[in-house]
Short mmCIF file of C-alpha atoms in Angstrom, two decimals:
data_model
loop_
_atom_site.label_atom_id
_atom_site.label_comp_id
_atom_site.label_asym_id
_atom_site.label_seq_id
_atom_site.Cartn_x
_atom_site.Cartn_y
_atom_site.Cartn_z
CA UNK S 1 -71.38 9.94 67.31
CA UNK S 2 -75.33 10.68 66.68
CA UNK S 3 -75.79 10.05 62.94
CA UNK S 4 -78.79 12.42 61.20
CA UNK S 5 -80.45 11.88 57.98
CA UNK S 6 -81.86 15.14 56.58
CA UNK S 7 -85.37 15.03 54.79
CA UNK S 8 -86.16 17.84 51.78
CA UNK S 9 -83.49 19.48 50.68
CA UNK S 10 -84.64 23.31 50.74
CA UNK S 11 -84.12 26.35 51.75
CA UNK S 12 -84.42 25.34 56.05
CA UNK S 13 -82.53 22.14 55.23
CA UNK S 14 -79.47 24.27 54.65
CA UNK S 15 -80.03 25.93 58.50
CA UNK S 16 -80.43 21.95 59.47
CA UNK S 17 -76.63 20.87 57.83
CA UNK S 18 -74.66 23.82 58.96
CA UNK S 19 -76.11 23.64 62.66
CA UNK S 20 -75.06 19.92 62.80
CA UNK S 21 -71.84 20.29 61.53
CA UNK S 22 -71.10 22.66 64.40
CA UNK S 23 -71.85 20.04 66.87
CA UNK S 24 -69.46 17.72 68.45
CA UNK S 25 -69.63 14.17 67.26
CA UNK S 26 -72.72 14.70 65.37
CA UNK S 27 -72.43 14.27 61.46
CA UNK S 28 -75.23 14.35 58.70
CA UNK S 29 -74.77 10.84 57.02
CA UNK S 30 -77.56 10.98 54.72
CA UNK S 31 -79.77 13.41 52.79
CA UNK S 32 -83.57 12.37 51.36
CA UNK S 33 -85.43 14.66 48.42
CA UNK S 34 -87.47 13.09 45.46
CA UNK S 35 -85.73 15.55 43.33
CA UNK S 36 -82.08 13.70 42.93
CA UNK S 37 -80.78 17.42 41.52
CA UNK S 38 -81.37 19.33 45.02
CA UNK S 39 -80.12 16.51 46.51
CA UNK S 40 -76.74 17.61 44.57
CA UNK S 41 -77.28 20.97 45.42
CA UNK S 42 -76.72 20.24 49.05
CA UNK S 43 -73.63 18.04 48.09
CA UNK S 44 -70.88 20.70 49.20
CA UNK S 45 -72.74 21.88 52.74
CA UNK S 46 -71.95 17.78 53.94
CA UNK S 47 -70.11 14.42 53.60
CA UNK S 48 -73.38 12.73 52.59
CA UNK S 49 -75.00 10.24 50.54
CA UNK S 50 -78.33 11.02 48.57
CA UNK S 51 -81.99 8.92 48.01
CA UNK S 52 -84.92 9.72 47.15
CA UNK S 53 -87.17 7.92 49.45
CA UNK S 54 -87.21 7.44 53.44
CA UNK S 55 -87.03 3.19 52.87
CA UNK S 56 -84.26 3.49 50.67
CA UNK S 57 -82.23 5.68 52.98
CA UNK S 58 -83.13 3.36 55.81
CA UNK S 59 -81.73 -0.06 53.93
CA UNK S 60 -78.66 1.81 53.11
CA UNK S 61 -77.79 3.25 56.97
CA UNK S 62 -79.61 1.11 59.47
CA UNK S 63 -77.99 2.96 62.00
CA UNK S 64 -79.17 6.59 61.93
CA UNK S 65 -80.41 7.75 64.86
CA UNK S 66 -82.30 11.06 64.55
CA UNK S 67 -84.43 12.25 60.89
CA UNK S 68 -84.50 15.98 60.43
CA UNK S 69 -87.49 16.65 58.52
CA UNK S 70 -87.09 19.50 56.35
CA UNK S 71 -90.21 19.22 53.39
CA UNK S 72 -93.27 21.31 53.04
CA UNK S 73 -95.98 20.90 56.03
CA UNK S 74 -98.35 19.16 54.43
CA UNK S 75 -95.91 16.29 54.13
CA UNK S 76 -94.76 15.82 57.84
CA UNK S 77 -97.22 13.47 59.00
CA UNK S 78 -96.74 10.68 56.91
CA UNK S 79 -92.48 10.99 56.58
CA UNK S 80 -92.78 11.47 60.60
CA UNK S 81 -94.78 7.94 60.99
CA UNK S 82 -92.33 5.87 58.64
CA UNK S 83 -89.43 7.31 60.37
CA UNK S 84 -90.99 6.19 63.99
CA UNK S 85 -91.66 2.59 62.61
CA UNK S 86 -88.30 2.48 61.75
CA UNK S 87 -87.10 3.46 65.34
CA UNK S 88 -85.66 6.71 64.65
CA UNK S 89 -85.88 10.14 66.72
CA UNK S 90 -87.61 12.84 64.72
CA UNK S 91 -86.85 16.28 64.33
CA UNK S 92 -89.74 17.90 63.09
CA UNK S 93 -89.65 21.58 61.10
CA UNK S 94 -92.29 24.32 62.14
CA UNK S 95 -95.71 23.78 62.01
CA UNK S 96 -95.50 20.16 63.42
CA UNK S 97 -98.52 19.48 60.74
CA UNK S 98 -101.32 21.17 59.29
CA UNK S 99 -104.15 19.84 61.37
CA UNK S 100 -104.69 18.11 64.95
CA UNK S 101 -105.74 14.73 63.86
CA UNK S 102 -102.38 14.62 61.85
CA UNK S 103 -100.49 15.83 64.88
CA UNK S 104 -102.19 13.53 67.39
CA UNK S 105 -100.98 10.46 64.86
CA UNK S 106 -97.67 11.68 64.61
CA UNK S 107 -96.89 12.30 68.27
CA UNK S 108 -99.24 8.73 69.22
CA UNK S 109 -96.75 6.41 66.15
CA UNK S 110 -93.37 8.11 68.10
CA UNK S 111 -95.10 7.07 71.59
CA UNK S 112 -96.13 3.56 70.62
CA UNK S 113 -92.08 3.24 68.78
CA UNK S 114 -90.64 4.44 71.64
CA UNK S 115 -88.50 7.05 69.87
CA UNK S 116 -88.41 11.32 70.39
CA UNK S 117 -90.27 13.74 68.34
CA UNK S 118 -88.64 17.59 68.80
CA UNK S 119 -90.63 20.25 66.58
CA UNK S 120 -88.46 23.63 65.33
CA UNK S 121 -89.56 26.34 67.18
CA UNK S 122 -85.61 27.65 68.03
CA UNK S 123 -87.18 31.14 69.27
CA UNK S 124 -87.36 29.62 72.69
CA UNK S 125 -83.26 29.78 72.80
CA UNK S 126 -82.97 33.46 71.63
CA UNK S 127 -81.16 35.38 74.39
CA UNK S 128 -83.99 38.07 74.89
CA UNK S 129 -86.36 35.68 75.35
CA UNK S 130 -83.94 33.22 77.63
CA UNK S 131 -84.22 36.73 79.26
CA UNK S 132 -88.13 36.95 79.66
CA UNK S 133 -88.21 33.43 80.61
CA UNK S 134 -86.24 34.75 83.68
CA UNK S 135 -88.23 37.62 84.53
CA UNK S 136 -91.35 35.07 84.23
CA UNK S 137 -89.63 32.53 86.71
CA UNK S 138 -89.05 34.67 89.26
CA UNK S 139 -92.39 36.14 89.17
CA UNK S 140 -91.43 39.80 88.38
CA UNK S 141 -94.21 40.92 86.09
CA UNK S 142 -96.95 40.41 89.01
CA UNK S 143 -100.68 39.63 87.45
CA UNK S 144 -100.57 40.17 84.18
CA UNK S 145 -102.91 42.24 82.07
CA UNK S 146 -102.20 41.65 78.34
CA UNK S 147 -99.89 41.17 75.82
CA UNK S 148 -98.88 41.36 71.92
CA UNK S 149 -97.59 39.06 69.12
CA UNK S 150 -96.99 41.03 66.08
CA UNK S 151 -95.51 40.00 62.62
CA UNK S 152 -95.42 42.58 60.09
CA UNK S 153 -92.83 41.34 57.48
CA UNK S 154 -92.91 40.90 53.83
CA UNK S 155 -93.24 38.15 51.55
CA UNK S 156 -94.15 39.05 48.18
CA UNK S 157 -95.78 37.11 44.86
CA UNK S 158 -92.23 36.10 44.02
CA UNK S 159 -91.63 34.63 46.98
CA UNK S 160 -94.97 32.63 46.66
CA UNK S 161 -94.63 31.55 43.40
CA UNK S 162 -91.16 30.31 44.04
CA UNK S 163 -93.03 26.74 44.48
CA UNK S 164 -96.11 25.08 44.07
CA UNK S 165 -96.99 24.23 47.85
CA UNK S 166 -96.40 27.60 48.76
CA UNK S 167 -99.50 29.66 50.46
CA UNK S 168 -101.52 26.34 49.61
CA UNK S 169 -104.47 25.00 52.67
CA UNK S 170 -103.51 21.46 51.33
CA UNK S 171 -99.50 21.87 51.84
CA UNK S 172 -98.23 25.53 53.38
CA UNK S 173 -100.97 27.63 55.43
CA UNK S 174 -100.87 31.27 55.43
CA UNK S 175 -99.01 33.85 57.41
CA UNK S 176 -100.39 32.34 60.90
CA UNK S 177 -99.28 29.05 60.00
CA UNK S 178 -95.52 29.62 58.14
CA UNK S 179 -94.56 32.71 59.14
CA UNK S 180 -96.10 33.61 62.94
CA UNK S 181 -96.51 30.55 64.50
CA UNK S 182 -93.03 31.35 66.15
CA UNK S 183 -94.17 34.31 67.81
CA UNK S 184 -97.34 33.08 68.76
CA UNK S 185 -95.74 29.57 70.18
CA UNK S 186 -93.85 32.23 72.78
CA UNK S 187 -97.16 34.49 73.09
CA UNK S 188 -98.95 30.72 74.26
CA UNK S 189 -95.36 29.89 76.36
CA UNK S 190 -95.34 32.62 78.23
CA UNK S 191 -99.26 33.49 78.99
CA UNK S 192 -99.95 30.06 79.82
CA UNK S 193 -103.71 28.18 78.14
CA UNK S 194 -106.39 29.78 76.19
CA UNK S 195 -110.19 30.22 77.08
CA UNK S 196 -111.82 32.15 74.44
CA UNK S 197 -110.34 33.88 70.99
CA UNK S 198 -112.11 36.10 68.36
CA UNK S 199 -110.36 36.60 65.13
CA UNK S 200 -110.41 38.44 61.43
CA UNK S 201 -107.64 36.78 58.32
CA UNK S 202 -107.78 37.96 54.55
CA UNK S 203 -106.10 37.68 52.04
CA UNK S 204 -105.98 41.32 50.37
CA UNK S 205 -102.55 41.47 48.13
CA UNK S 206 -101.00 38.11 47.36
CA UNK S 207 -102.21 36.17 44.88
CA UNK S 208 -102.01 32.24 47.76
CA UNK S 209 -104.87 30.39 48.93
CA UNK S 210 -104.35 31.34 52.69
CA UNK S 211 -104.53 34.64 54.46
CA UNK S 212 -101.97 37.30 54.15
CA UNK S 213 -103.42 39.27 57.33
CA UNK S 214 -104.61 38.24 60.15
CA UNK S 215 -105.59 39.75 63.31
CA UNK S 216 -106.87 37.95 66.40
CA UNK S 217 -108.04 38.79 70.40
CA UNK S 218 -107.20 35.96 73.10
CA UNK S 219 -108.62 35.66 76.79
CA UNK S 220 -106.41 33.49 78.62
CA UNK S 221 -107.51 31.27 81.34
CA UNK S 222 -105.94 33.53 83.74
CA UNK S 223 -108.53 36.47 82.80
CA UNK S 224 -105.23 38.34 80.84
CA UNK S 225 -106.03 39.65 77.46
CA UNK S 226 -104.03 38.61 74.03
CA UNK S 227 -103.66 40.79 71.05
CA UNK S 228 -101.79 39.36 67.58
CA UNK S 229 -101.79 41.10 64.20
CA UNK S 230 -99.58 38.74 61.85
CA UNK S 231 -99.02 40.14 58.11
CA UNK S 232 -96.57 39.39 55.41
CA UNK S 233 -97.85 42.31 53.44
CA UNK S 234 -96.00 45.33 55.01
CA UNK S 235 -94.09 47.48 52.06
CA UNK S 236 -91.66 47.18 51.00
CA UNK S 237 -89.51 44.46 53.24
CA UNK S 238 -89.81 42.67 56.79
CA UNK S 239 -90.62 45.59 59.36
CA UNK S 240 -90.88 43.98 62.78
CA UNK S 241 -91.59 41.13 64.51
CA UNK S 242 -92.33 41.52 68.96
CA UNK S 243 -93.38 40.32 71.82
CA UNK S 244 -94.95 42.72 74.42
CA UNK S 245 -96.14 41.37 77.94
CA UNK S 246 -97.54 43.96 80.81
CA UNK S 247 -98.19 43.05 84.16
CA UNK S 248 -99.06 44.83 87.27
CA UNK S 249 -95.13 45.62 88.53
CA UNK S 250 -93.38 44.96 85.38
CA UNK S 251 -93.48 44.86 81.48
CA UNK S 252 -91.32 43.98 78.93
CA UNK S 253 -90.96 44.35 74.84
CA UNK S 254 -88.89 42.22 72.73
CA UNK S 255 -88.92 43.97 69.30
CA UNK S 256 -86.68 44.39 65.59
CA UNK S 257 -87.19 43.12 62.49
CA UNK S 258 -87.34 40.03 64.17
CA UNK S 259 -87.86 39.80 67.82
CA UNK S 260 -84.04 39.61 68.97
CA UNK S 261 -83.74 42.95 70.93
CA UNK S 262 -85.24 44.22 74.18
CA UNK S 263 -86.97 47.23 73.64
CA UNK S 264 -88.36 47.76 77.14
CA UNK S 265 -87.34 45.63 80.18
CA UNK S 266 -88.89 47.27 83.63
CA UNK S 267 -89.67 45.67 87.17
CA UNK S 268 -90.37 46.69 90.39
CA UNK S 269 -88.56 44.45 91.34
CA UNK S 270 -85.23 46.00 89.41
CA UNK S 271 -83.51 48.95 89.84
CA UNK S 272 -82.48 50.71 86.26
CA UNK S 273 -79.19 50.11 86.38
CA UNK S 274 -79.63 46.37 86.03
CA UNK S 275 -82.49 46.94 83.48
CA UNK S 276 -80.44 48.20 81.13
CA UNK S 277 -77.77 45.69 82.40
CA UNK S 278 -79.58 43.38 80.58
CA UNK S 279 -80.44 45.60 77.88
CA UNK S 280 -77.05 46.55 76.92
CA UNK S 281 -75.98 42.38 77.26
CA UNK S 282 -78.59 41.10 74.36
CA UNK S 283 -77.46 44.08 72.20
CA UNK S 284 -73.91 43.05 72.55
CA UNK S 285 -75.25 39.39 70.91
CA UNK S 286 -78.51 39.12 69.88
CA UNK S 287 -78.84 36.29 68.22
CA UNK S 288 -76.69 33.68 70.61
CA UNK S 289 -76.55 30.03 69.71
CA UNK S 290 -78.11 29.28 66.26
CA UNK S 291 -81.85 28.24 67.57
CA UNK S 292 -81.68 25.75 65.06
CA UNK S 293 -78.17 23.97 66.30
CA UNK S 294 -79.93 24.88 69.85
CA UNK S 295 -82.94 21.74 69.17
CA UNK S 296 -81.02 19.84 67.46
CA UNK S 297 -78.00 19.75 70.55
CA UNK S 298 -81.08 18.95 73.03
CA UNK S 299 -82.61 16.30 70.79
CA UNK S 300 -78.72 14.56 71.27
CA UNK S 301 -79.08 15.07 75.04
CA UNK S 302 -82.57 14.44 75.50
CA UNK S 303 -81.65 10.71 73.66
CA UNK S 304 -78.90 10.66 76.24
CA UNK S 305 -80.54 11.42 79.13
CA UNK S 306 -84.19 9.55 77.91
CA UNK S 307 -86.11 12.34 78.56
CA UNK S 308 -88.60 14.73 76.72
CA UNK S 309 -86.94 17.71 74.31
CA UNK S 310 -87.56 20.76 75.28
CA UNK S 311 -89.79 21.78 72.58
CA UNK S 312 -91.98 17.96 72.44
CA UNK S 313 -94.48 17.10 69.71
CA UNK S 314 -96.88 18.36 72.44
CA UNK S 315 -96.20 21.32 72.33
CA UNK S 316 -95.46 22.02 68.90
CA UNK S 317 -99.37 21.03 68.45
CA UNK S 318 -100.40 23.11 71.01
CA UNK S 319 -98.60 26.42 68.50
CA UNK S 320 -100.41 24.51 65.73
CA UNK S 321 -103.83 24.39 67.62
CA UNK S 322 -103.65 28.14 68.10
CA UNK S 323 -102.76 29.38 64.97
CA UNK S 324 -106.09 26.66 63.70
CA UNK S 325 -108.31 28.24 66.46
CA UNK S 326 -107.74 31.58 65.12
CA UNK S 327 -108.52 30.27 61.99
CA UNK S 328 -111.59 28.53 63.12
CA UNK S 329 -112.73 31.77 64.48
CA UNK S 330 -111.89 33.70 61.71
CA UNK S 331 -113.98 31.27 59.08
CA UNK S 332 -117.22 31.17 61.75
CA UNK S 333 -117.27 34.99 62.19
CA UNK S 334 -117.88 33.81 66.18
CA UNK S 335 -116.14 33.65 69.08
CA UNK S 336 -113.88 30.12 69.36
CA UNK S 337 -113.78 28.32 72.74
CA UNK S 338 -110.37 26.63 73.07
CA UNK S 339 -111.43 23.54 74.39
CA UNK S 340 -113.99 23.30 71.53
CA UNK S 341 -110.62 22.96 69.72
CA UNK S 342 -109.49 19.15 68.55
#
């Protein structure tokens, strides 16, 4: 039985509890929040006892094995390093942390402990993407010459002034940072490292701190071209989130109101009948495994197994460093070189 402990009760906490109770000999045995009333608000989703800090969840059950950490961003770092000391795996939510140097001491304290550090980026498991990622592998897009992240949802003042932290520098980020930074971990998956990127954020209707637009243009290292336009502005609800890669014999869309569907899927390679094979088999189930039950099922085997999960702190700051080079470029008016970047 892997044991979790489950850190901030709110709203992604919830997604945290249900995926582990639908795993085999897994079981949340504790739950951490300074606020002892959300703590009770969680009460029904698990068979768990609540604290209200790390140290005192750690006296009380020695034995958990993996910390699911669940709080606002800007808290990550420092509940990531006392779980490490205390030899636990970590389960990190999206963005791993809000800058590198926080990132680089997270990932160094689980190194030098000796334990595994997973960060939530569960689009990797969708089945249109599993989908890309085969089309990628067996080399059927040819060169490629650009592609497209693009976020256009909605997230108005309510939804901002919900909480404190939320659309804060200091605790949150902007659209890039909360909202995007899924897309654009798949846009950096797939099109492989980053030479150059020139970029434009505002803010222009919510009343947050951080940008609620944001548009960007990426050279890869491979000479292929990047576009991203993230926004949580659009009127009057989420519109679409995709992913849109073109090569020289092939190209392929992932689109919807969030990036679950394939919207274009042809190769050279291919003849149309098994395009829209593979069409017609992600509409049939979109949404596959929960991503969420997804990293938390690999973080069990990866412990197993004693290797790497799939998604490692490495490369959850390599999503992080792009969404802070756009940023960067965005602040500077100037062009950003990615290795200028750390």
């Amino acid at each position: 039985m892997t044991s979790f402990a489950v850190v901030g009760c709110g709203h992604i906490a919830k997604k945290h509890i249900q995926a582990i109770n639908n795993i085999d000999n897994a079981k949340v045995e504790a739950l951490c929040d300074v606020n002892e009333e959300r703590i009770k608000e969680f009460s029904h989703l698990c068979d768990a006892k609540g604290y209200q800090s790390l140290s005192e969840l750690f006296r009380a059950h020695p034995r958990i094995d993996v910390v699911n950490i669940c709080t606002p961003s800007g808290l990550h770092k420092d509940l990531t390093i006392q779980a490490a000391e205390a030899g636990k795996h970590i389960i990190v939510e999206k963005p791993i942390a809000l800058t590198l140097t926080d990132a680089n001491e997270m990932i160094e304290a689980c190194k030098q402990n000796n334990v595994k550090l997973a960060v939530v980026h569960p689009n990797r498991f969708r089945p249109a993407v599993i989908e890309l990622t085969k089309a990628f592998s067996k080399g059927l897009f040819g060169k490629i010459s650009h592609a497209n992240s693009t976020v256009r949802w909605n997230r108005n003042q309510e939804y901002y002034d919900q909480a404190a932290w939320r659309g804060t520098k200091a605790m949150d980020g902007g659209v890039l940072m909360n909202q995007a930074i899924h897309n654009l971990d798949l846009l950096l998956w797939f099109m492989g490292p980053i030479e150059e990127i020139k970029a434009y954020t505002t803010t222009r209707l919510r009343n947050i701190e951080s940008e609620d637009v944001g548009v960007a243009i990426i050279k890869f290292a491979n000479g292929a071209l990047g576009v991203v336009e993230a926004a949580t502005t659009i009127y009057p609800e989420n519109y679409e989130e995709s992913l849109s890669i073109f090569g020289e014999t092939g190209s392929a869309v992932l689109s919807g109101k969030t990036a679950n569907w394939i919207k274009h899927f042809q190769f050279q390679q291919l003849d149309t009948e098994t395009s829209k094979q593979v069409v017609d088999k992600i509409d049939k189930d979109p949404y596959g495994t929960p991503g969420h039950q997804m990293i938390i099922q690999d973080m069990i085997e990866s412990i197993k197994e004693n290797r790497d999960p799939i998604v490692s702190g490495e490369q959850g700051r390599e999503a992080l460093k792009l969404v802070l080079a756009i940023c960067q470029a965005a602040e500077e008016d100037n062009s950003v070189n990615w290795d200028s970047i750390n």
